XYZ file of C-alpha atoms in Angstrom:
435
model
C 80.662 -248.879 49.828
C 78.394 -251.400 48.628
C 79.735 -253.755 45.425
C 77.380 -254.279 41.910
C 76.310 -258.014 43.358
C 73.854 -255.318 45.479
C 70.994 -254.815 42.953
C 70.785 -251.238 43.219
C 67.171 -250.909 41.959
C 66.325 -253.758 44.461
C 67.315 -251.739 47.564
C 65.696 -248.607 46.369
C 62.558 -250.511 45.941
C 62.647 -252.050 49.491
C 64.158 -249.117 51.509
C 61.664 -246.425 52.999
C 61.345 -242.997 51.275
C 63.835 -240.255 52.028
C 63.999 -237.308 52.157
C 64.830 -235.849 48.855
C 62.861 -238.761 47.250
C 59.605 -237.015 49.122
C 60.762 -233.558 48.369
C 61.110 -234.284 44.499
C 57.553 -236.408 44.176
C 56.345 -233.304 45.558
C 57.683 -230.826 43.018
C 56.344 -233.361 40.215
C 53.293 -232.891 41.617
C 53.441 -229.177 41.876
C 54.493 -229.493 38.043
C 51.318 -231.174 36.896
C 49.262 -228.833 39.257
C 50.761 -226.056 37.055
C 50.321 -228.028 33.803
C 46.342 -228.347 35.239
C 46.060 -224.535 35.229
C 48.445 -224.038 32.166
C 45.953 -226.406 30.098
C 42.887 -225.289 31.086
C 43.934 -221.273 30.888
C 42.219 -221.169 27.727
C 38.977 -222.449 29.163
C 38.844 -219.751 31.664
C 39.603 -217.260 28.814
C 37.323 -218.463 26.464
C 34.211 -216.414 26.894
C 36.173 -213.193 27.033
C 38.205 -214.282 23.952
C 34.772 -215.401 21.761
C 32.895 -211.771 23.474
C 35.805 -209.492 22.128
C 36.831 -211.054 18.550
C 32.800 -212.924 17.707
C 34.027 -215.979 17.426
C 31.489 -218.700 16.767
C 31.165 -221.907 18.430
C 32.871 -224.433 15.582
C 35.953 -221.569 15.489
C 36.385 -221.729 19.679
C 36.366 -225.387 19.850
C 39.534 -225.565 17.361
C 41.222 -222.855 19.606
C 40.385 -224.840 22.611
C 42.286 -227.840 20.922
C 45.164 -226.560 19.793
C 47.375 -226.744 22.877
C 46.142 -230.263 23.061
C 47.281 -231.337 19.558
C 50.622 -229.467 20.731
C 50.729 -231.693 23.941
C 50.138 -234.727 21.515
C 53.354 -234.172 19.773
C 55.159 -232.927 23.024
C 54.335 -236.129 24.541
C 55.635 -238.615 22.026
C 58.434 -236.813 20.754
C 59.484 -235.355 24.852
C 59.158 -238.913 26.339
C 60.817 -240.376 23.940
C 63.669 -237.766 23.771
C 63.465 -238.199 28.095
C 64.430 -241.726 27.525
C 67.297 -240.538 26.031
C 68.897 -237.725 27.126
C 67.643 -237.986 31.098
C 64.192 -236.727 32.575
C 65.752 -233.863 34.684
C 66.983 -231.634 31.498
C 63.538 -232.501 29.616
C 61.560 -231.295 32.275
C 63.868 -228.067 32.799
C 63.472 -227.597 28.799
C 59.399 -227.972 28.850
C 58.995 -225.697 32.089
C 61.404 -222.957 29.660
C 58.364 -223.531 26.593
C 55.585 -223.302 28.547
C 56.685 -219.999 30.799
C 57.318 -218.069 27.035
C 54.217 -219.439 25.418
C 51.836 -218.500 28.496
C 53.284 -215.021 28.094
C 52.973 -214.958 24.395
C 49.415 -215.079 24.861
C 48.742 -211.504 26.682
C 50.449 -210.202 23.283
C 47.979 -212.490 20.651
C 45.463 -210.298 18.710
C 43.736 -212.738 16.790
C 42.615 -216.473 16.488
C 45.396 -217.832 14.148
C 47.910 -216.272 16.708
C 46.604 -217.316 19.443
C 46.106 -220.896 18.147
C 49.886 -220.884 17.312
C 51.086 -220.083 20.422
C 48.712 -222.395 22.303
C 49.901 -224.813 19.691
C 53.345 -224.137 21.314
C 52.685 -224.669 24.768
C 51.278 -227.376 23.750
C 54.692 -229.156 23.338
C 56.026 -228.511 26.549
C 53.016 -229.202 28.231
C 52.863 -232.742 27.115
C 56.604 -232.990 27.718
C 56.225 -232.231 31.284
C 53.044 -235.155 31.588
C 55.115 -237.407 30.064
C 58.434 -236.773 32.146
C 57.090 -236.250 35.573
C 55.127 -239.608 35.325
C 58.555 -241.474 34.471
C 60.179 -239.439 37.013
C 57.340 -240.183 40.049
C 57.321 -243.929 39.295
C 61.359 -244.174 39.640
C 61.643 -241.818 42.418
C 59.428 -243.676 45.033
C 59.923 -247.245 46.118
C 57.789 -250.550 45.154
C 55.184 -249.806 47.627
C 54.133 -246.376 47.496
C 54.941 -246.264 43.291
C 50.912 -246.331 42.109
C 49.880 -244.589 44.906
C 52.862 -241.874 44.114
C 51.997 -241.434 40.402
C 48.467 -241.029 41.348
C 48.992 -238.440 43.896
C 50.916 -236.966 41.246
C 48.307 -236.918 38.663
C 46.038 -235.107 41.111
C 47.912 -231.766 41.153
C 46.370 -231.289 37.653
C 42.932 -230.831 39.452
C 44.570 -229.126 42.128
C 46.011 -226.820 40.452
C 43.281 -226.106 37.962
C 41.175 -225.484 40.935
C 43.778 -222.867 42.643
C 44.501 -220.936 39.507
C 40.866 -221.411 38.536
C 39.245 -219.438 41.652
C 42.232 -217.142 40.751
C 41.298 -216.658 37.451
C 37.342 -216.309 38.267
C 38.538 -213.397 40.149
C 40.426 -211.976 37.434
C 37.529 -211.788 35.674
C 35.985 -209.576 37.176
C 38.557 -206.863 37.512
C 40.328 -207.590 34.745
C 40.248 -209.338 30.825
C 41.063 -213.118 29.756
C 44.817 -212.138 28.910
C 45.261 -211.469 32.911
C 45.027 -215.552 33.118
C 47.748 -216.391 31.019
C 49.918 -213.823 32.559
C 49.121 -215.296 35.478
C 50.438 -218.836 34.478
C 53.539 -217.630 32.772
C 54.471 -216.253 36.337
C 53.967 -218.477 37.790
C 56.043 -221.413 35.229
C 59.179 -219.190 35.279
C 59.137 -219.557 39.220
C 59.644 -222.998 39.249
C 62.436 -222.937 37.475
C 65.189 -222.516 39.943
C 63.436 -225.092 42.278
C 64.122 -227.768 39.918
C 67.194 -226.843 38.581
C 68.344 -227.288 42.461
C 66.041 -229.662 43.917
C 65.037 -232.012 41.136
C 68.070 -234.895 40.866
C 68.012 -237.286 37.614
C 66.645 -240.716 38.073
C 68.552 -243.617 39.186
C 66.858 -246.228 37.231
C 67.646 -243.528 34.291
C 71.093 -243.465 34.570
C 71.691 -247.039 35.581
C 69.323 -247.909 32.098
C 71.052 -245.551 29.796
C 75.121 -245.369 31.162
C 75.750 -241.954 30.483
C 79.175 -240.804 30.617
C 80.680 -240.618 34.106
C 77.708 -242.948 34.930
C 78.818 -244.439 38.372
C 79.665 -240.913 39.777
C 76.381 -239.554 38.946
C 74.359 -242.618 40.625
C 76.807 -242.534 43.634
C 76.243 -238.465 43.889
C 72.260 -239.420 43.794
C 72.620 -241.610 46.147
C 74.481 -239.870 48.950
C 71.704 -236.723 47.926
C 69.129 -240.179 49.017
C 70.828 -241.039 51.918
C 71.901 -244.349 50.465
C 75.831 -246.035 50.668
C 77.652 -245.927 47.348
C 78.609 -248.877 45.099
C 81.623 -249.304 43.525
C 80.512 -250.413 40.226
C 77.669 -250.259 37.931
C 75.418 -253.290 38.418
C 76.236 -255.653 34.769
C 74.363 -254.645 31.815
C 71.043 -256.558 30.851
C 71.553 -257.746 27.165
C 67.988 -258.654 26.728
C 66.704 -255.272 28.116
C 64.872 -252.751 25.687
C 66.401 -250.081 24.615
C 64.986 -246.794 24.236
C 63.025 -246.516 20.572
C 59.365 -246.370 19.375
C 60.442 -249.606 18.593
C 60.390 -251.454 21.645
C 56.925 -250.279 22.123
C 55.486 -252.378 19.849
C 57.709 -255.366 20.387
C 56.066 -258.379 21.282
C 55.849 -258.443 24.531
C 54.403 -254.853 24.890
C 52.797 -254.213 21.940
C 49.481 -255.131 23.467
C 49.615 -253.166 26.046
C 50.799 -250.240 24.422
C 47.724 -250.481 22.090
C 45.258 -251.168 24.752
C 46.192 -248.580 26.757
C 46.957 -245.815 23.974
C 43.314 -246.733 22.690
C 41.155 -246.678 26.248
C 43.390 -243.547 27.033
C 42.674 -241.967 23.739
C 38.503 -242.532 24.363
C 37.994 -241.586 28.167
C 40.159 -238.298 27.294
C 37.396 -237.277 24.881
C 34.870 -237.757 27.318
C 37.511 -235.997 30.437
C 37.965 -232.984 28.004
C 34.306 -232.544 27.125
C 33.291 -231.276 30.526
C 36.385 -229.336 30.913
C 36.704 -227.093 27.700
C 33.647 -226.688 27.098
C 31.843 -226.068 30.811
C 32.514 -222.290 30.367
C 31.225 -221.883 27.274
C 27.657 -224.009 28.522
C 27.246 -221.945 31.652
C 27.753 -218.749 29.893
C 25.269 -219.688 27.149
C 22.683 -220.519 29.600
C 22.794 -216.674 30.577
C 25.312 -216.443 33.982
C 28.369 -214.425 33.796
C 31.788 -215.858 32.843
C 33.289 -215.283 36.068
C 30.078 -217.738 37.741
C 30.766 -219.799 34.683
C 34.365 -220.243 35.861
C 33.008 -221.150 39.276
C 31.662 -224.253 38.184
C 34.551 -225.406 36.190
C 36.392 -224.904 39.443
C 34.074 -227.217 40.794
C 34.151 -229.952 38.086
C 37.854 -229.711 39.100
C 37.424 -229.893 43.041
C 35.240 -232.749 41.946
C 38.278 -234.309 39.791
C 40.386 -233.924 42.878
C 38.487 -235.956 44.904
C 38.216 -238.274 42.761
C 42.074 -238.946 42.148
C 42.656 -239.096 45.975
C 39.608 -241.327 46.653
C 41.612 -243.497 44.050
C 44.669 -243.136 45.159
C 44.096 -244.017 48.671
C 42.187 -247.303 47.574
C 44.944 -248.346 44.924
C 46.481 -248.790 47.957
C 44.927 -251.928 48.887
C 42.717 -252.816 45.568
C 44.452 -252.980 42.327
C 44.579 -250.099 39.886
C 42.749 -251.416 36.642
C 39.790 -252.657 37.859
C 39.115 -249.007 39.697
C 40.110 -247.460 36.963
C 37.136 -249.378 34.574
C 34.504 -248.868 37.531
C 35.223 -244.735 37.433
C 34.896 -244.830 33.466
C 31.306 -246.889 33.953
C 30.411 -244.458 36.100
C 32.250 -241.008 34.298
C 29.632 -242.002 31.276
C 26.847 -241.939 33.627
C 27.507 -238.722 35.180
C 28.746 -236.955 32.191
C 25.027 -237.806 30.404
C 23.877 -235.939 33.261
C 25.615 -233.048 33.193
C 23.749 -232.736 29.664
C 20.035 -232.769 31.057
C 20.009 -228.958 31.095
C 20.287 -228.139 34.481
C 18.460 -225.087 35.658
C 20.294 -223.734 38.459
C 24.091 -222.897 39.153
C 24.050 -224.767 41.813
C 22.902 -227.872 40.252
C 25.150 -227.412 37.735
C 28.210 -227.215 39.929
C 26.889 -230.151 41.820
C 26.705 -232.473 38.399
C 30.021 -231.096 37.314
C 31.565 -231.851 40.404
C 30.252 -235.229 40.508
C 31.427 -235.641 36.996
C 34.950 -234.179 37.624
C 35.291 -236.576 40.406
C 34.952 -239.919 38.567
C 36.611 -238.534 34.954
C 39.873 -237.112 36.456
C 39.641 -240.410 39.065
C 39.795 -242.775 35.814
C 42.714 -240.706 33.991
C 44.741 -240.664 37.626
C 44.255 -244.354 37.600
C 45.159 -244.610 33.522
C 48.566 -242.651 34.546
C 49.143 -245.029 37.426
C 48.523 -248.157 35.155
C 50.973 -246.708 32.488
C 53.823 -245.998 35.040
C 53.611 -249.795 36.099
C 52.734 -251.633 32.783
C 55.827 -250.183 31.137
C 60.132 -250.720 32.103
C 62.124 -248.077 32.739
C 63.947 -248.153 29.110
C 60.809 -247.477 27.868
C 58.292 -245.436 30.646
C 58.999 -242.432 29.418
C 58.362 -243.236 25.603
C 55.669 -245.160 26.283
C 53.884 -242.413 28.599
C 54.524 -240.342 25.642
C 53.093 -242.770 23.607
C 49.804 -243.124 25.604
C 49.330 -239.648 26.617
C 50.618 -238.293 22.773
C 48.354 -240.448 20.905
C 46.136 -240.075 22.864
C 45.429 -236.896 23.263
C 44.122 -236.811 20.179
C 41.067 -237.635 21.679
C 41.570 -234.661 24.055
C 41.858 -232.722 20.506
C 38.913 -234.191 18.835
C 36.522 -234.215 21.961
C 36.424 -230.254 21.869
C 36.550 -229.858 17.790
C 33.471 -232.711 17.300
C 31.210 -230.865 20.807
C 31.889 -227.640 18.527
C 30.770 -229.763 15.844
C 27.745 -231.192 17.205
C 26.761 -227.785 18.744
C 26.856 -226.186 14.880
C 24.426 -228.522 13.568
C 21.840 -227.511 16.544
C 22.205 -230.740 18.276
C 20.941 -230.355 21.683
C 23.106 -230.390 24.671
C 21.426 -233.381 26.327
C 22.519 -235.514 22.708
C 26.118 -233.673 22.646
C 26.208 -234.753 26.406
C 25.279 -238.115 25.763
C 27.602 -238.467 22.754
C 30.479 -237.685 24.590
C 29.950 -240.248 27.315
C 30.103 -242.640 25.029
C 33.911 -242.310 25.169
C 34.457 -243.193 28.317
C 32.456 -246.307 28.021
C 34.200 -247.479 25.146
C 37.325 -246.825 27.613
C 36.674 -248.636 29.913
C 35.941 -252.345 27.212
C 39.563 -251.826 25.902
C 40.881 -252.059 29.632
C 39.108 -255.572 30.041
C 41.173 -257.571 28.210
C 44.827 -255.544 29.163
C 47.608 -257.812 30.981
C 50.715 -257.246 32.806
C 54.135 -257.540 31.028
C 55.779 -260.596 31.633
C 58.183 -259.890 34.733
């Protein structure tokens, strides 16, 4: 038994990865993988939803949001209640939301239903972003953290791809409400694997004392392979404590803003090409299940994006990478709108899109999990990905916008760029917290 002299933190930093510590980074990845399908359900449902109630353009892109205002409010109010109360029972709580809302939606019969359980999911799907972020960044050790977090941020893409060639087979047997069946499934199976498999963070407990604190970090150590101590490591009096608070204190106020804001105007951009690819393809005259197809590549696209980036954060640093992809996302994303004339182009463009929009937010998560303490990851995560989502809100509502005023695709396109651009400025002038 090792004494509290032993920084604790310290030695899980510097010792390889175990076991368990692999085993759990793996089932937060598996739980954004199913928040990438969960989210993007209602994108693969969308032209069966607008073909059986007539729903106009304007009317679909506020449907299309309203999980994404829910995962706004999930995020801040989840992280910051994760910070709190532990990661492990958040997570367990937002996997419980999301499995009843996805089957809620097979039973909705109408738009304001629909939007209201969407709206729903919504919370526990921003939970679970802001949670298993926190959790991925304390679970691995110094060296493999960015890389870790952006592995995990590339399930989304993986799994949007997986349940999206699903889905594009539903299709075409079945109706839209097939999908969300689908992903409540599949959310209630996870269940027991984290309630077993999933242990509370160290850094958590050792931040927040907890009653019967020193048993439950010596019980998550022996579960890591690592000697007990006999006593909690002394209590930092200058370390933040877990409010919205502390997010704006001096020292982190600036990066909280910086990041919140870039986050809030690549998101637009990200969330452009994946609501409303569907809808696009389907206009131009192809079926919905070939539409699906090429969202499935946009994601494919996004997925090699995130693991081209996370293999070179590990030897180039995350925030220039992260401003390169955004240069480039606004590029690509302009192209997508130049009206391409066959399938395959399209899948090509949206692919190449995909890869370096979902590369940027992998890198934006990664930046978050190392900017911000462990008092405070969780809130501020929640902060970043709450706020902004609003962006992922508005980038839908103002396309359907643009589209009801007759504004070409090719200017819609080009206006939705814009956001990554303006991204990628606010990440110029962000520094590191003080150590």
């Amino acid at each position: 038994m090792t004494g509290p002299a032993t920084d604790i933190r310290q030695r899980l930093d510097e010792a390889p990865m175990g076991r368990l510590q692999i085993i759990a980074i793996i089932l937060c990845v598996l739980l954004n993988a199913l928040d990438g399908f969960d989210v993007l359900a209602i994108s693969f449902a969308s032209p069966g939803i607008a073909k059986e109630w007539g729903v106009e353009r304007a009317a679909l892109g506020l449907v299309l949001s309203m999980e994404l205002i829910g995962m706004a409010v999930g995020s801040v109010l989840l992280g910051n209640v994760a910070d709190r109360i532990g990661r492990r029972p958040t997570i367990l709580f937002c996997l419980v939301v999301m499995a009843i809302g996805m089957g809620a939606a097979t039973q909705a019969r109408d738009v304001v239903s629909l939007s209201v359980i969407r709206l729903v999911t919504g919370l526990g799907i921003g939970g679970m972003l802001a949670c298993t972020n926190a959790m991925v960044a304390e679970l691995a050790n110094a060296r493999a953290r960015s890389l870790a977090v952006a592995i995990m941020a590339a399930g989304y893409p993986a799994g949007a791809i997986l349940g999206g060639s699903v889905a594009s087979h539903l299709l075409v047997a079945g109706d839209w409400r097939d999908i969300f069946l689908l992903g409540g499934v599949a959310t209630a199976l996870f269940l027991p694997f984290i309630w077993f498999l999933l242990p509370e963070s160290i850094g958590f407990l050792l931040q927040k004392r907890p009653d019967n604190a020193l048993v439950r970090v010596n019980h998550a150590l022996g579960r890591l392979g690592q000697p007990p101590i006999n006593a909690l490591p002394p209590v930092d009096s200058k370390a933040l404590k877990p409010s919205f608070a502390a997010l704006f204190a001096p020292d982190l106020a600036r990066t909280t803003i910086l990041l919140t804001l870039g986050y809030f105007c690549h998101i637009m951009t990200f969330y452009f090409i994946l609501k409303w690819v569907p809808k696009i393809v389907v206009d131009m005259g192809y079926a919905a299940s070939a539409a699906g197809g090429v969202l499935v590549w946009a994601n494919v696209g996004g997925l090699l994006g995130a693991l081209l980036l996370s293999a070179l954060s590990w030897r180039i640093a995350i925030r220039p990478l992260v401003i390169v992809a955004m240069v480039a996302s606004t590029c690509l994303v302009t192209l997508f709108g130049q009206e391409q004339t066959t399938l395959a182009g399209l899948s090509l463009i949206a692919a190449a899109a995909g890869f370096c929009t979902n590369g940027a937010v992998v890198g934006l998560y990664a930046l978050v999990a190392q900017f911000f303490p462990t008092a405070v990851r969780a809130g501020g995560t929640g902060i970043v990905i709450g706020v902004g989502r609003g962006g992922a809100a508005l980038g839908p509502i103002l396309a359907g916008f643009l589209f009801s005023l007759d504004v070409s695709l090719p200017w819609v396109a080009f206006a939705m760029a814009l956001g990554s651009l303006v991204g990628a400025a606010l990440l110029i002038p962000l520094r590191a917290r003080p150590s």
